[in-house]
């Protein structure tokens, strides 16, 4: 168990809908990262938050947004869902925000299926 | 831009034998970190080993070692004395100082340990 929790574990929804994925980092970790894992795109970095502030942005669509709250949990909001958004969404956390040796601890993931 | 290449989509190894999973990377950054993660069929991402670009010694963690050849830009994972539980997807990842701590992942190698 990495100490990172993600809810829900599975999510099935329809095209055009909006969903929210939730992540609680390990105790004491200030950084939260979101990744998308799909068969065609592999593991892709979406966005990073550090202590409530957006730190880095990757291949995140405009339909997607995220935030980190004062208690450090994070939410990833996906809207106007398309079939291609079906994927495993991981949250990861690390103690710091920019040092290279910070391994990232991954949550169990949320499997999103868009029908 | 950073890039990670894993050229072995699938590998087989006999139980108790050693196996090497290949990873090459491309970056113009002088400071970077290299990581290996294991993803069993259950889906979670498990951190295995880390190598910093300035580390002179190859990293080792139990049965895992990282064969770091900086001039060749390779960071191969060596698993010694393979066990059935080692059957999983293995991902090589890199973080670089000019892109914060976000990870760039390779496409992964599926390892199957044969009894």
PDB file of N, CA and C in Angstrom, chain A residues 2 9 33 35 37 42-45 48 55-58 88 90 94 96-108 111, chain B residues 31-35 37 39 42-47 50 53-54 89 91 95-107:
ATOM      1  N   UNK A   2       0.706   2.100  -1.021  1.00  0.00           N
ATOM      2  CA  UNK A   2       1.562   3.284  -1.175  1.00  0.00           C
ATOM      3  C   UNK A   2       1.192   4.394  -0.207  1.00  0.00           C
ATOM      4  N   UNK A   9     -12.864   3.691  -7.432  1.00  0.00           N
ATOM      5  CA  UNK A   9     -11.979   2.735  -8.082  1.00  0.00           C
ATOM      6  C   UNK A   9     -12.390   2.531  -9.539  1.00  0.00           C
ATOM      7  N   UNK A  33       0.375  14.567  -8.450  1.00  0.00           N
ATOM      8  CA  UNK A  33       0.475  14.475  -9.901  1.00  0.00           C
ATOM      9  C   UNK A  33      -0.694  13.639 -10.408  1.00  0.00           C
ATOM     10  N   UNK A  35      -1.876  11.356 -13.794  1.00  0.00           N
ATOM     11  CA  UNK A  35      -1.451  10.693 -15.019  1.00  0.00           C
ATOM     12  C   UNK A  35      -2.639   9.964 -15.628  1.00  0.00           C
ATOM     13  N   UNK A  37      -3.424   6.709 -18.166  1.00  0.00           N
ATOM     14  CA  UNK A  37      -2.852   5.533 -18.830  1.00  0.00           C
ATOM     15  C   UNK A  37      -3.902   4.937 -19.759  1.00  0.00           C
ATOM     16  N   UNK A  42      -0.353   5.288 -23.777  1.00  0.00           N
ATOM     17  CA  UNK A  42       0.550   4.923 -22.693  1.00  0.00           C
ATOM     18  C   UNK A  42       0.291   5.763 -21.457  1.00  0.00           C
ATOM     19  N   UNK A  43       1.332   5.938 -20.650  1.00  0.00           N
ATOM     20  CA  UNK A  43       1.238   6.710 -19.406  1.00  0.00           C
ATOM     21  C   UNK A  43       1.628   8.149 -19.702  1.00  0.00           C
ATOM     22  N   UNK A  44       0.703   9.060 -19.520  1.00  0.00           N
ATOM     23  CA  UNK A  44       0.975  10.459 -19.836  1.00  0.00           C
ATOM     24  C   UNK A  44       0.730  11.339 -18.618  1.00  0.00           C
ATOM     25  N   UNK A  45       1.653  12.237 -18.399  1.00  0.00           N
ATOM     26  CA  UNK A  45       1.540  13.210 -17.322  1.00  0.00           C
ATOM     27  C   UNK A  45       0.484  14.253 -17.693  1.00  0.00           C
ATOM     28  N   UNK A  48       0.531  18.746 -12.325  1.00  0.00           N
ATOM     29  CA  UNK A  48       1.103  18.641 -10.997  1.00  0.00           C
ATOM     30  C   UNK A  48       0.674  19.833 -10.155  1.00  0.00           C
ATOM     31  N   UNK A  55       1.939  23.479 -10.486  1.00  0.00           N
ATOM     32  CA  UNK A  55       3.396  23.540 -10.660  1.00  0.00           C
ATOM     33  C   UNK A  55       3.817  23.227 -12.094  1.00  0.00           C
ATOM     34  N   UNK A  56       3.156  22.256 -12.709  1.00  0.00           N
ATOM     35  CA  UNK A  56       3.525  21.875 -14.072  1.00  0.00           C
ATOM     36  C   UNK A  56       2.308  21.312 -14.784  1.00  0.00           C
ATOM     37  N   UNK A  57       2.295  21.531 -16.081  1.00  0.00           N
ATOM     38  CA  UNK A  57       1.178  21.072 -16.889  1.00  0.00           C
ATOM     39  C   UNK A  57       1.707  20.232 -18.032  1.00  0.00           C
ATOM     40  N   UNK A  58       1.067  19.117 -18.273  1.00  0.00           N
ATOM     41  CA  UNK A  58       1.477  18.255 -19.373  1.00  0.00           C
ATOM     42  C   UNK A  58       0.403  18.217 -20.437  1.00  0.00           C
ATOM     43  N   UNK A  88      -7.204   4.570 -17.432  1.00  0.00           N
ATOM     44  CA  UNK A  88      -6.892   4.451 -16.006  1.00  0.00           C
ATOM     45  C   UNK A  88      -6.226   5.756 -15.598  1.00  0.00           C
ATOM     46  N   UNK A  90      -4.267   7.804 -12.805  1.00  0.00           N
ATOM     47  CA  UNK A  90      -3.473   7.651 -11.591  1.00  0.00           C
ATOM     48  C   UNK A  90      -3.225   9.008 -10.951  1.00  0.00           C
ATOM     49  N   UNK A  94       4.445  13.038  -3.934  1.00  0.00           N
ATOM     50  CA  UNK A  94       5.845  13.043  -3.513  1.00  0.00           C
ATOM     51  C   UNK A  94       6.020  14.132  -2.471  1.00  0.00           C
ATOM     52  N   UNK A  96       8.361  16.523  -2.101  1.00  0.00           N
ATOM     53  CA  UNK A  96       8.737  17.847  -2.559  1.00  0.00           C
ATOM     54  C   UNK A  96       8.062  18.204  -3.860  1.00  0.00           C
ATOM     55  N   UNK A  97       8.550  19.263  -4.463  1.00  0.00           N
ATOM     56  CA  UNK A  97       7.916  19.737  -5.681  1.00  0.00           C
ATOM     57  C   UNK A  97       8.811  19.776  -6.883  1.00  0.00           C
ATOM     58  N   UNK A  98      10.116  19.615  -6.665  1.00  0.00           N
ATOM     59  CA  UNK A  98      10.961  19.791  -7.836  1.00  0.00           C
ATOM     60  C   UNK A  98      12.306  19.134  -7.764  1.00  0.00           C
ATOM     61  N   UNK A  99      12.510  18.267  -6.811  1.00  0.00           N
ATOM     62  CA  UNK A  99      13.808  17.604  -6.752  1.00  0.00           C
ATOM     63  C   UNK A  99      13.742  16.289  -7.514  1.00  0.00           C
ATOM     64  N   UNK A 100      14.843  15.973  -8.145  1.00  0.00           N
ATOM     65  CA  UNK A 100      14.853  14.856  -9.084  1.00  0.00           C
ATOM     66  C   UNK A 100      14.770  13.500  -8.417  1.00  0.00           C
ATOM     67  N   UNK A 101      15.187  13.417  -7.162  1.00  0.00           N
ATOM     68  CA  UNK A 101      15.244  12.096  -6.550  1.00  0.00           C
ATOM     69  C   UNK A 101      13.978  11.749  -5.789  1.00  0.00           C
ATOM     70  N   UNK A 102      12.969  12.594  -5.933  1.00  0.00           N
ATOM     71  CA  UNK A 102      11.704  12.281  -5.268  1.00  0.00           C
ATOM     72  C   UNK A 102      10.952  11.228  -6.056  1.00  0.00           C
ATOM     73  N   UNK A 103      10.966  10.000  -5.546  1.00  0.00           N
ATOM     74  CA  UNK A 103      10.123   9.004  -6.187  1.00  0.00           C
ATOM     75  C   UNK A 103       8.674   9.424  -5.981  1.00  0.00           C
ATOM     76  N   UNK A 104       7.857   8.996  -6.895  1.00  0.00           N
ATOM     77  CA  UNK A 104       6.440   9.293  -6.782  1.00  0.00           C
ATOM     78  C   UNK A 104       5.719   8.030  -6.353  1.00  0.00           C
ATOM     79  N   UNK A 105       4.833   8.186  -5.401  1.00  0.00           N
ATOM     80  CA  UNK A 105       4.043   7.071  -4.881  1.00  0.00           C
ATOM     81  C   UNK A 105       2.670   7.125  -5.540  1.00  0.00           C
ATOM     82  N   UNK A 106       2.337   6.047  -6.189  1.00  0.00           N
ATOM     83  CA  UNK A 106       1.114   6.025  -6.986  1.00  0.00           C
ATOM     84  C   UNK A 106      -0.054   5.434  -6.213  1.00  0.00           C
ATOM     85  N   UNK A 107      -1.213   6.004  -6.443  1.00  0.00           N
ATOM     86  CA  UNK A 107      -2.433   5.423  -5.929  1.00  0.00           C
ATOM     87  C   UNK A 107      -2.867   4.250  -6.787  1.00  0.00           C
ATOM     88  N   UNK A 108      -3.942   3.580  -6.395  1.00  0.00           N
ATOM     89  CA  UNK A 108      -4.396   2.388  -7.127  1.00  0.00           C
ATOM     90  C   UNK A 108      -5.058   2.713  -8.461  1.00  0.00           C
ATOM     91  N   UNK A 111     -10.400   3.638 -12.753  1.00  0.00           N
ATOM     92  CA  UNK A 111     -10.648   3.190 -14.134  1.00  0.00           C
ATOM     93  C   UNK A 111     -11.930   3.837 -14.620  1.00  0.00           C
TER      94      UNK A 111
ATOM     95  N   UNK B  31      20.949  17.334 -15.410  1.00  0.00           N
ATOM     96  CA  UNK B  31      20.445  16.783 -14.149  1.00  0.00           C
ATOM     97  C   UNK B  31      19.129  16.082 -14.392  1.00  0.00           C
ATOM     98  N   UNK B  32      19.107  14.799 -14.126  1.00  0.00           N
ATOM     99  CA  UNK B  32      17.875  14.043 -14.324  1.00  0.00           C
ATOM    100  C   UNK B  32      17.884  12.819 -13.426  1.00  0.00           C
ATOM    101  N   UNK B  33      16.723  12.253 -13.268  1.00  0.00           N
ATOM    102  CA  UNK B  33      16.584  11.050 -12.471  1.00  0.00           C
ATOM    103  C   UNK B  33      15.906   9.976 -13.307  1.00  0.00           C
ATOM    104  N   UNK B  34      16.276   8.742 -13.063  1.00  0.00           N
ATOM    105  CA  UNK B  34      15.712   7.599 -13.791  1.00  0.00           C
ATOM    106  C   UNK B  34      15.084   6.649 -12.788  1.00  0.00           C
ATOM    107  N   UNK B  35      13.907   6.179 -13.105  1.00  0.00           N
ATOM    108  CA  UNK B  35      13.127   5.338 -12.201  1.00  0.00           C
ATOM    109  C   UNK B  35      12.610   4.115 -12.955  1.00  0.00           C
ATOM    110  N   UNK B  37       9.371   1.342 -12.482  1.00  0.00           N
ATOM    111  CA  UNK B  37       8.165   0.972 -11.775  1.00  0.00           C
ATOM    112  C   UNK B  37       7.660  -0.359 -12.320  1.00  0.00           C
ATOM    113  N   UNK B  39       4.176  -2.713 -12.732  1.00  0.00           N
ATOM    114  CA  UNK B  39       2.717  -2.662 -12.723  1.00  0.00           C
ATOM    115  C   UNK B  39       2.165  -4.073 -12.893  1.00  0.00           C
ATOM    116  N   UNK B  42      -2.963  -6.277 -11.377  1.00  0.00           N
ATOM    117  CA  UNK B  42      -3.934  -5.562 -10.533  1.00  0.00           C
ATOM    118  C   UNK B  42      -3.941  -4.059 -10.813  1.00  0.00           C
ATOM    119  N   UNK B  43      -2.901  -3.556 -11.475  1.00  0.00           N
ATOM    120  CA  UNK B  43      -2.928  -2.174 -11.945  1.00  0.00           C
ATOM    121  C   UNK B  43      -2.118  -1.152 -11.178  1.00  0.00           C
ATOM    122  N   UNK B  44      -1.757  -1.448  -9.936  1.00  0.00           N
ATOM    123  CA  UNK B  44      -1.040  -0.407  -9.189  1.00  0.00           C
ATOM    124  C   UNK B  44       0.383  -0.252  -9.702  1.00  0.00           C
ATOM    125  N   UNK B  45       0.968   0.909  -9.477  1.00  0.00           N
ATOM    126  CA  UNK B  45       2.344   1.198  -9.891  1.00  0.00           C
ATOM    127  C   UNK B  45       3.238   1.116  -8.656  1.00  0.00           C
ATOM    128  N   UNK B  46       4.229   0.253  -8.733  1.00  0.00           N
ATOM    129  CA  UNK B  46       5.106  -0.004  -7.580  1.00  0.00           C
ATOM    130  C   UNK B  46       6.511   0.477  -7.906  1.00  0.00           C
ATOM    131  N   UNK B  47       7.041   1.375  -7.100  1.00  0.00           N
ATOM    132  CA  UNK B  47       8.392   1.885  -7.309  1.00  0.00           C
ATOM    133  C   UNK B  47       9.416   0.790  -7.019  1.00  0.00           C
ATOM    134  N   UNK B  50      15.797   3.755  -8.227  1.00  0.00           N
ATOM    135  CA  UNK B  50      16.088   5.106  -8.707  1.00  0.00           C
ATOM    136  C   UNK B  50      17.589   5.258  -8.975  1.00  0.00           C
ATOM    137  N   UNK B  53      21.418  11.157 -12.242  1.00  0.00           N
ATOM    138  CA  UNK B  53      22.371  11.325 -13.339  1.00  0.00           C
ATOM    139  C   UNK B  53      23.793  11.549 -12.850  1.00  0.00           C
ATOM    140  N   UNK B  54      23.938  12.028 -11.619  1.00  0.00           N
ATOM    141  CA  UNK B  54      25.286  12.267 -11.094  1.00  0.00           C
ATOM    142  C   UNK B  54      25.785  11.132 -10.218  1.00  0.00           C
ATOM    143  N   UNK B  89       4.076  -5.722 -15.927  1.00  0.00           N
ATOM    144  CA  UNK B  89       4.598  -4.690 -16.838  1.00  0.00           C
ATOM    145  C   UNK B  89       5.633  -3.890 -16.072  1.00  0.00           C
ATOM    146  N   UNK B  91       7.906  -0.329 -16.249  1.00  0.00           N
ATOM    147  CA  UNK B  91       8.025   0.969 -16.902  1.00  0.00           C
ATOM    148  C   UNK B  91       9.279   1.685 -16.432  1.00  0.00           C
ATOM    149  N   UNK B  95      12.728  11.917 -14.849  1.00  0.00           N
ATOM    150  CA  UNK B  95      12.399  13.288 -14.498  1.00  0.00           C
ATOM    151  C   UNK B  95      13.637  14.130 -14.784  1.00  0.00           C
ATOM    152  N   UNK B  96      13.438  15.370 -15.179  1.00  0.00           N
ATOM    153  CA  UNK B  96      14.568  16.229 -15.521  1.00  0.00           C
ATOM    154  C   UNK B  96      14.387  17.591 -14.874  1.00  0.00           C
ATOM    155  N   UNK B  97      15.506  18.220 -14.588  1.00  0.00           N
ATOM    156  CA  UNK B  97      15.442  19.449 -13.792  1.00  0.00           C
ATOM    157  C   UNK B  97      14.714  20.573 -14.510  1.00  0.00           C
ATOM    158  N   UNK B  98      14.760  20.578 -15.837  1.00  0.00           N
ATOM    159  CA  UNK B  98      14.118  21.700 -16.528  1.00  0.00           C
ATOM    160  C   UNK B  98      12.623  21.481 -16.748  1.00  0.00           C
ATOM    161  N   UNK B  99      12.111  20.350 -16.295  1.00  0.00           N
ATOM    162  CA  UNK B  99      10.668  20.112 -16.411  1.00  0.00           C
ATOM    163  C   UNK B  99      10.081  19.708 -15.066  1.00  0.00           C
ATOM    164  N   UNK B 100      10.683  20.225 -13.999  1.00  0.00           N
ATOM    165  CA  UNK B 100      10.152  19.932 -12.677  1.00  0.00           C
ATOM    166  C   UNK B 100      10.279  18.467 -12.338  1.00  0.00           C
ATOM    167  N   UNK B 101       9.310  17.910 -11.687  1.00  0.00           N
ATOM    168  CA  UNK B 101       9.402  16.533 -11.254  1.00  0.00           C
ATOM    169  C   UNK B 101       8.412  15.637 -11.987  1.00  0.00           C
ATOM    170  N   UNK B 102       7.863  16.122 -13.076  1.00  0.00           N
ATOM    171  CA  UNK B 102       6.935  15.261 -13.806  1.00  0.00           C
ATOM    172  C   UNK B 102       7.702  14.106 -14.426  1.00  0.00           C
ATOM    173  N   UNK B 103       7.068  12.982 -14.525  1.00  0.00           N
ATOM    174  CA  UNK B 103       7.681  11.791 -15.080  1.00  0.00           C
ATOM    175  C   UNK B 103       7.321  11.646 -16.551  1.00  0.00           C
ATOM    176  N   UNK B 104       8.319  11.218 -17.306  1.00  0.00           N
ATOM    177  CA  UNK B 104       8.090  10.786 -18.674  1.00  0.00           C
ATOM    178  C   UNK B 104       8.290   9.274 -18.669  1.00  0.00           C
ATOM    179  N   UNK B 105       7.302   8.563 -19.144  1.00  0.00           N
ATOM    180  CA  UNK B 105       7.330   7.103 -19.097  1.00  0.00           C
ATOM    181  C   UNK B 105       7.607   6.511 -20.467  1.00  0.00           C
ATOM    182  N   UNK B 106       8.251   5.349 -20.465  1.00  0.00           N
ATOM    183  CA  UNK B 106       8.349   4.543 -21.662  1.00  0.00           C
ATOM    184  C   UNK B 106       7.058   3.761 -21.865  1.00  0.00           C
ATOM    185  N   UNK B 107       7.029   2.994 -22.934  1.00  0.00           N
ATOM    186  CA  UNK B 107       5.823   2.242 -23.275  1.00  0.00           C
ATOM    187  C   UNK B 107       5.701   0.938 -22.505  1.00  0.00           C
TER     188      UNK B 107
END
